[in-house]
Short mmCIF file of C-alpha atoms in Angstrom, two decimals:
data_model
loop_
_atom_site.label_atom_id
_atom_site.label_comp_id
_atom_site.label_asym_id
_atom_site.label_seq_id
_atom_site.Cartn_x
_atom_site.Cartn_y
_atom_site.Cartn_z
CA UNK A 1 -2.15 66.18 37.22
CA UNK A 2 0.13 68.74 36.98
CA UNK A 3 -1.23 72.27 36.27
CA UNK A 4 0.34 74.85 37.90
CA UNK A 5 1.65 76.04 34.35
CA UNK A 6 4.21 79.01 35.17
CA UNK A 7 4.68 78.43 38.87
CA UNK A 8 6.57 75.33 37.92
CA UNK A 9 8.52 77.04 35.67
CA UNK A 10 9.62 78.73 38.94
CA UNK A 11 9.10 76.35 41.56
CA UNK A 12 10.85 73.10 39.69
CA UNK A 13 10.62 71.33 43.47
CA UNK A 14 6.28 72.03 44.02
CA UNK A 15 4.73 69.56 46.06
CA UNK A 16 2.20 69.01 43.12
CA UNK A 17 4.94 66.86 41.38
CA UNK A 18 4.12 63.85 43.65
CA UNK A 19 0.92 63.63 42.38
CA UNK A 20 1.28 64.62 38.61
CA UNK A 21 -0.92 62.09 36.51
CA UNK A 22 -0.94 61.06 32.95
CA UNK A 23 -4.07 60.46 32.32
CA UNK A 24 -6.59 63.46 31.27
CA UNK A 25 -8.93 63.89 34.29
CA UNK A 26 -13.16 62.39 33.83
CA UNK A 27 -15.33 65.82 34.13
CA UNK A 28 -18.57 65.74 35.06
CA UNK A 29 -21.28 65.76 32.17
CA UNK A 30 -23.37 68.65 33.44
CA UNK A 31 -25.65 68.90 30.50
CA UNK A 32 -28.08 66.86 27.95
CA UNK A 33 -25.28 65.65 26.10
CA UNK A 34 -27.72 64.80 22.76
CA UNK A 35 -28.05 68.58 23.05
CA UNK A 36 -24.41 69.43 22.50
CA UNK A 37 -23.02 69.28 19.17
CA UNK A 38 -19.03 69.06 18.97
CA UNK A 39 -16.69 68.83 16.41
CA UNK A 40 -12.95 69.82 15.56
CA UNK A 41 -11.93 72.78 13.59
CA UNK A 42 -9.07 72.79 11.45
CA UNK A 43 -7.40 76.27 10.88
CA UNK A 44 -4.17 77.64 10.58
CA UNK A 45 -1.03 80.28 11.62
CA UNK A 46 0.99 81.06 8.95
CA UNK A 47 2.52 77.50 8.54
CA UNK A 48 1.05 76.27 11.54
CA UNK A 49 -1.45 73.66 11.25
CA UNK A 50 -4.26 73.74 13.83
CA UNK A 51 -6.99 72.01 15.46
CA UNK A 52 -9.77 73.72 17.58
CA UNK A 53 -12.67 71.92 19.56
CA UNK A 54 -16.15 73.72 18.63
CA UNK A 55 -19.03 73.09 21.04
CA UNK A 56 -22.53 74.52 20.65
CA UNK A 57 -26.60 73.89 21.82
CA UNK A 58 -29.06 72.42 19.40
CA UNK A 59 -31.81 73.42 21.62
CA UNK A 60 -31.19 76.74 20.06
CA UNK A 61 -30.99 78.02 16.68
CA UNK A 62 -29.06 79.80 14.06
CA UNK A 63 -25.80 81.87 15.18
CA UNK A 64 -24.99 82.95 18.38
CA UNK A 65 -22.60 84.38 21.06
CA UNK A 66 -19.40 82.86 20.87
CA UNK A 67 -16.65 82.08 24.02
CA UNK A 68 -13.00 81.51 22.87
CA UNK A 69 -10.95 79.14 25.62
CA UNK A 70 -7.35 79.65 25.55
CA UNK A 71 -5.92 76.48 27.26
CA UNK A 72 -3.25 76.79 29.38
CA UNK A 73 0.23 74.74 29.25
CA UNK A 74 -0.71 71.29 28.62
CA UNK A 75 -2.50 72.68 25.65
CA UNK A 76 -6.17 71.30 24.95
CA UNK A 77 -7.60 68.96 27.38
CA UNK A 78 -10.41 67.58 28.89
CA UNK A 79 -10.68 70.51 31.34
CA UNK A 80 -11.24 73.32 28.09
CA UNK A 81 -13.52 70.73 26.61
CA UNK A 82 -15.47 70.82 29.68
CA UNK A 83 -15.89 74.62 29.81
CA UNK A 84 -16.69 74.67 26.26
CA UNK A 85 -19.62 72.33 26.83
CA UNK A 86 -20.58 74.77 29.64
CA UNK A 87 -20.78 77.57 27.50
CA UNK A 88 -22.29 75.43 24.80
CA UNK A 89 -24.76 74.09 27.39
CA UNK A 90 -26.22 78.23 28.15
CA UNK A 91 -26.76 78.81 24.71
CA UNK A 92 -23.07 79.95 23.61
CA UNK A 93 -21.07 78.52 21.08
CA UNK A 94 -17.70 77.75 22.73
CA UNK A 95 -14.71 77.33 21.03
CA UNK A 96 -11.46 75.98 22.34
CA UNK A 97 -8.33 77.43 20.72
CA UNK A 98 -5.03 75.64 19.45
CA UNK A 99 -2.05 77.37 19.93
CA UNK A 100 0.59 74.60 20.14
CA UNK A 101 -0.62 72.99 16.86
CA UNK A 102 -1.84 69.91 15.54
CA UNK A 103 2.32 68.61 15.47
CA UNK A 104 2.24 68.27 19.66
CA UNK A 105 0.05 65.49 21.42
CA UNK A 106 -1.62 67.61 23.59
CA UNK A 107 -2.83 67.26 27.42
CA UNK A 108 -1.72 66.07 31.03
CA UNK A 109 0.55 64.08 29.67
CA UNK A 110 2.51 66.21 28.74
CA UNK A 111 6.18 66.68 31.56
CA UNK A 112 6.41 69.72 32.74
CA UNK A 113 9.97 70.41 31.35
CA UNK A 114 8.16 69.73 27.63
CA UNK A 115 5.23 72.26 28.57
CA UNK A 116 7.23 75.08 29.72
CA UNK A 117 9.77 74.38 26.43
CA UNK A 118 6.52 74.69 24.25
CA UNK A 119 4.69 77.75 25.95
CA UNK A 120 7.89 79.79 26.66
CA UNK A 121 8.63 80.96 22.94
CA UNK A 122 4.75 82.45 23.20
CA UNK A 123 5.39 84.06 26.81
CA UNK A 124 8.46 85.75 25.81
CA UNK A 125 7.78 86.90 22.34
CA UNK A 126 4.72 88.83 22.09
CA UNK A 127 4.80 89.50 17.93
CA UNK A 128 4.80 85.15 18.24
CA UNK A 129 1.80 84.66 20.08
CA UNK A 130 -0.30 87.68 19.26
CA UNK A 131 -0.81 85.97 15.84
CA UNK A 132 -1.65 82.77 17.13
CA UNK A 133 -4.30 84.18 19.32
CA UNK A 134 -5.54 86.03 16.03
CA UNK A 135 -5.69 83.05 14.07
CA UNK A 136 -8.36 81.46 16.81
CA UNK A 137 -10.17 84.63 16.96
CA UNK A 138 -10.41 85.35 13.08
CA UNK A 139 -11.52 81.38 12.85
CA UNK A 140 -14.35 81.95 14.68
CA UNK A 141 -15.84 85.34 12.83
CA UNK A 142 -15.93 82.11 9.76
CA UNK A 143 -18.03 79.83 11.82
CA UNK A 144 -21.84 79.75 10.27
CA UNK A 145 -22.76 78.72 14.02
CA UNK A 146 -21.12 82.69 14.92
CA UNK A 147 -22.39 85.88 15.38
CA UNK A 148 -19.45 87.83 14.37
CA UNK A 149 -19.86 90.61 16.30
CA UNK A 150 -20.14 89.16 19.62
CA UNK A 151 -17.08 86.73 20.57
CA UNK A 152 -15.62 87.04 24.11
CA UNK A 153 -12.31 85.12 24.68
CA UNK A 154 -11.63 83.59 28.46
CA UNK A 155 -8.18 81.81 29.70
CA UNK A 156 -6.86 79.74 32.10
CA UNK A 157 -2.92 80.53 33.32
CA UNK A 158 -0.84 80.62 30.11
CA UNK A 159 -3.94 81.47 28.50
CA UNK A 160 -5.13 83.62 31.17
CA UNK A 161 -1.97 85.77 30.38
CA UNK A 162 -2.66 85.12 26.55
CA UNK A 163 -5.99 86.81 26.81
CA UNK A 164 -4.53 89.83 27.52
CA UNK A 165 -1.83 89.78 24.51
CA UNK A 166 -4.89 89.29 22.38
CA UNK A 167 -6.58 92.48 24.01
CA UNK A 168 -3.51 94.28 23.09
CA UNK A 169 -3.90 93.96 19.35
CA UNK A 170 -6.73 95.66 19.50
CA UNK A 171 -7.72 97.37 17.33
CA UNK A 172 -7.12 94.19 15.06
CA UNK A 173 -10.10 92.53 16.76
CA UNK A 174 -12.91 92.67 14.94
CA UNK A 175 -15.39 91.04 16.72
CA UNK A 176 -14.24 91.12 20.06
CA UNK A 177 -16.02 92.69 23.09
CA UNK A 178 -13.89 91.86 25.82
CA UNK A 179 -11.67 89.18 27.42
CA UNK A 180 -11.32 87.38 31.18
CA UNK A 181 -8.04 86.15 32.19
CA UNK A 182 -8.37 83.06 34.94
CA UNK A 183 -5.23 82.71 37.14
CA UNK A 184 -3.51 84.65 34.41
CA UNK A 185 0.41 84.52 34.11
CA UNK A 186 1.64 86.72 33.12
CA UNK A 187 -0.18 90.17 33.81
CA UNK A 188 2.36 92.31 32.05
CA UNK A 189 3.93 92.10 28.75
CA UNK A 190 7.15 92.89 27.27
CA UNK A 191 5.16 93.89 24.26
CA UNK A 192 3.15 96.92 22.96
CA UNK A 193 0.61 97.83 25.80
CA UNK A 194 -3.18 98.55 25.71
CA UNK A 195 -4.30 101.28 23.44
CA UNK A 196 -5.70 104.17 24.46
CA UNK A 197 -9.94 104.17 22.79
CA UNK A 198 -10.08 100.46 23.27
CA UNK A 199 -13.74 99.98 23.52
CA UNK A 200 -12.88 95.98 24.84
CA UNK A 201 -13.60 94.55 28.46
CA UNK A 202 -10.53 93.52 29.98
CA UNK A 203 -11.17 91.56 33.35
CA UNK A 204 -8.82 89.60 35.82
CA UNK A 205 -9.63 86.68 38.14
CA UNK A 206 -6.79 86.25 40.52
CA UNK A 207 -6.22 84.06 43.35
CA UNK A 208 -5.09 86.65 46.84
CA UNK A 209 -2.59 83.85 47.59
CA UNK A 210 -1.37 83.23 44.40
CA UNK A 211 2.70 83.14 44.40
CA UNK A 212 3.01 83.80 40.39
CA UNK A 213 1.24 87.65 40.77
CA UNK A 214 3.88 89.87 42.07
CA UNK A 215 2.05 93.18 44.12
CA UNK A 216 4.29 94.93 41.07
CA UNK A 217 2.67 93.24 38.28
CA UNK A 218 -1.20 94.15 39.82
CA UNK A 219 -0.02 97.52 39.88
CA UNK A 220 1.06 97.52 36.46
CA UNK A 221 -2.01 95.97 34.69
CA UNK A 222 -4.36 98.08 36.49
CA UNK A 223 -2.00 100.96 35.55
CA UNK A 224 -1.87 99.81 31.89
CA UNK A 225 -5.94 99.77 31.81
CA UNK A 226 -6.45 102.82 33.61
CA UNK A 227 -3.85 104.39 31.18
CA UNK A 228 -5.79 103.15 27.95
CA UNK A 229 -8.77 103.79 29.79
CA UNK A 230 -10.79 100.73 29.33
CA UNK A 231 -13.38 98.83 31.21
CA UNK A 232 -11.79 96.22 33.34
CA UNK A 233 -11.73 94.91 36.48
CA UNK A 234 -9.63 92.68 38.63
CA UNK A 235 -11.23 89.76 41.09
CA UNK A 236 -9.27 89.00 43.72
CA UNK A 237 -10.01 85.76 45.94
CA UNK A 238 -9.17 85.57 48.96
CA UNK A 239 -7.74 82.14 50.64
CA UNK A 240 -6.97 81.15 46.73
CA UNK A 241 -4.11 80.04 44.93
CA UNK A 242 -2.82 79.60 41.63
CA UNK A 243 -5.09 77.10 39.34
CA UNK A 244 -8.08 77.66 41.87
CA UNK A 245 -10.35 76.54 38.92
CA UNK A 246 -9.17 73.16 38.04
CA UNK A 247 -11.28 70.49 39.70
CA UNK A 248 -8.84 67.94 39.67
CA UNK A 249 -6.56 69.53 41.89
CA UNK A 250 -6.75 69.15 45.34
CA UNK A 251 -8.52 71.31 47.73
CA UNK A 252 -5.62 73.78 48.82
CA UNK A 253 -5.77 73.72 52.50
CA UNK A 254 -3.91 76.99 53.44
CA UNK A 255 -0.05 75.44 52.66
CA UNK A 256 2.14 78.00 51.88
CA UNK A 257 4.41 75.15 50.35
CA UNK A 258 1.80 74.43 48.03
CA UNK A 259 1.52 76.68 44.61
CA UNK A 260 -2.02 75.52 43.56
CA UNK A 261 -5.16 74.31 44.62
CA UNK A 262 -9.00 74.02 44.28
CA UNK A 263 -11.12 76.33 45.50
CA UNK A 264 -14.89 75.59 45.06
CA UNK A 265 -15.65 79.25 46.52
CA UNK A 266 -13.63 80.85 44.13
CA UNK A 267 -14.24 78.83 41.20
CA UNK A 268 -18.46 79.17 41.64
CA UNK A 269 -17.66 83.19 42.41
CA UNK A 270 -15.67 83.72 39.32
CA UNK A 271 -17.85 81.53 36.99
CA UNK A 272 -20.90 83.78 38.88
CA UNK A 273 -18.92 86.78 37.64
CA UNK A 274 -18.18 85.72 34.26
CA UNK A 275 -21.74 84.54 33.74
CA UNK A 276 -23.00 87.94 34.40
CA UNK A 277 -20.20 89.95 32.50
CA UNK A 278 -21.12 87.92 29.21
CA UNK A 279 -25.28 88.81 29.53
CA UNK A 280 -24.02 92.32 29.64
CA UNK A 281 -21.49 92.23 27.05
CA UNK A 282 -23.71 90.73 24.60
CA UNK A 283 -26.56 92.59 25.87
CA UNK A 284 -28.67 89.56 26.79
CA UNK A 285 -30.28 91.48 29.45
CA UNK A 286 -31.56 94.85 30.54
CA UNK A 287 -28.56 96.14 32.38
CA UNK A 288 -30.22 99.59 32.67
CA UNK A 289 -31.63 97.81 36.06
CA UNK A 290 -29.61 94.66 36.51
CA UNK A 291 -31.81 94.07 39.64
CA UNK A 292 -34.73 93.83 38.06
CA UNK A 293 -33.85 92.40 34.41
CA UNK A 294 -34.77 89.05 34.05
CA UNK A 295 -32.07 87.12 32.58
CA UNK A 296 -30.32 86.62 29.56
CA UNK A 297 -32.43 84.31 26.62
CA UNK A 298 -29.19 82.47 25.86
CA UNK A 299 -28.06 81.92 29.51
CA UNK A 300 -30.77 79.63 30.65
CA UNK A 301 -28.95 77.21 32.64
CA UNK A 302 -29.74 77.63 36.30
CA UNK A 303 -27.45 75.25 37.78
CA UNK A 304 -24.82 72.93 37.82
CA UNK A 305 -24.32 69.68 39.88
CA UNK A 306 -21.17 67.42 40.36
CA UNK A 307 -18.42 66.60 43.15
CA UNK A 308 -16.62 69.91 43.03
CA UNK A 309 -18.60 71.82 41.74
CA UNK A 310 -21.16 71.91 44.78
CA UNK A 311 -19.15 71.18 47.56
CA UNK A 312 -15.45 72.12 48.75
#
């Protein structure tokens, strides 16, 4: 399918046109699935009626650390699902958020001229989408399943960039300890910036070759956080495109013509990355001595198998 999100919105010609699909995509079931308990989530923006997907463990009890997944263009898929169940399947609860609303059909199927008609009114309107990424966030702190005090909120493209709007509002958070923006678009905003005292994590994962981040916008998010002086950090993957996570895509071989791509390296890295970042954040482990801390109780899942996942 389709998922180059905001590069299409550029490049209306990408090679990855010929090979759109309407279908959602089969992901691998890396988990016990009579572990994993799902469900929807009805919740609201203002007049906007919503519908989250809420994925957590039964092999472990009472509340715990919670994941937020912003989707990116098509909206919620099979490919947020999947990471939810992930995060569900090391001891997280992860929770996928609406923000097109329960009024759009959601997914691949989705044309592109229809995704960027939906996502642009967010992109370009900060007071619009800040709210929306609220609404998910505020949801959550509700959720018996919850610990309220330790949610961490991930995105992929549209929702990459989103993560960052929702770091913004800070210090209208409560809750939050930090956020992770995968192949994020944008990096900047036309909005209010970072504040200065933020206590949140703010962390990047950016493909090297990605055509969608400008060497201007880098240098103007890592201005931005060294200016409100937060934590943060920005991955940068070398021999990686845009959409470098999405395992129905095709391995990018090194096209320049081509706008996104696979790429398993990448993917496992930033996944690695993440995994470690949330022990931390919810203080899981002993990072006094990260090299000799056994891990996190919650993160017990010591591997994954499937086509992509283990293999380029």
């Amino acid at each position: 399918m389709d998922r180059s999100c905001f590069l299409v919105v550029m490049l209306v010609l990408s090679p990855l046109a010929a090979w759109a699909q309407t279908s959602d995509f089969e992901y691998p079931t890396l988990w016990d699935p009579s572990t994993i308990v799902s469900s929807s989530v009805d919740y609201a923006d203002g007049d906007a009626k919503l519908k989250g997907y809420l994925a957590y463990s039964n092999a472990t009890s009472g509340p715990r650390p919670v994941v937020i997944i912003y989707p990116d263009w098509d909206g919620i898929s099979n490919y947020e699902r999947f990471r939810a169940n992930l995060f569900a399947s090391m001891g997280y609860a992860g929770f996928v958020a609406d923000v097109y609303s329960q009024a759009v059909q959601q997914g691949p199927s989705i044309p592109a001229a229809n995704r960027s008609a939906l996502m642009m009114p967010f992109r370009s309107n900060s007071s619009y989408y800040r709210p929306r990424l609220l609404a998910a966030l505020n949801t959550v702190r509700t959720l018996d399943i919850a610990q309220k005090d330790k949610i961490f909120a991930i995105g992929y493209c549209f929702g990459g960039g989103g993560v960052f709007e929702l770091a913004r509002a800070w210090p209208n958070t409560p809750g939050l300890l930090g956020v992770g923006g995968y192949h994020p678009g944008p990096l900047v905003s036309a909005g209010p910036k970072m504040q200065a005292g933020s206590p949140l994590r703010v962390y990047a994962f950016s493909g090297a070759e990605d055509p969608g981040i400008t060497g201007d916008s880098v240098v103007a998010w890592k201005d931005e956080m060294r200016a409100a002086n937060v934590t943060w950090g920005y991955y940068n993957y070398g021999a990686t495109v845009h959409g470098f996570t999405l395992l129905e895509s095709p391995v990018w071989t090194g096209n320049k013509n081509v706008s996104n791509g696979y790429n398993a390296a990448a993917d496992h890295a930033s996944w690695w990355a993440l995994r470690g970042i949330l022990l931390e954040v919810f203080q899981l482990t002993n990072t006094s001595n990260a090299y000799t801390s056994a891990g996190g109780a919650y993160d017990y899942q010591t591997g994954m198998a499937g086509t992509k996942l283990m293999s380029a």
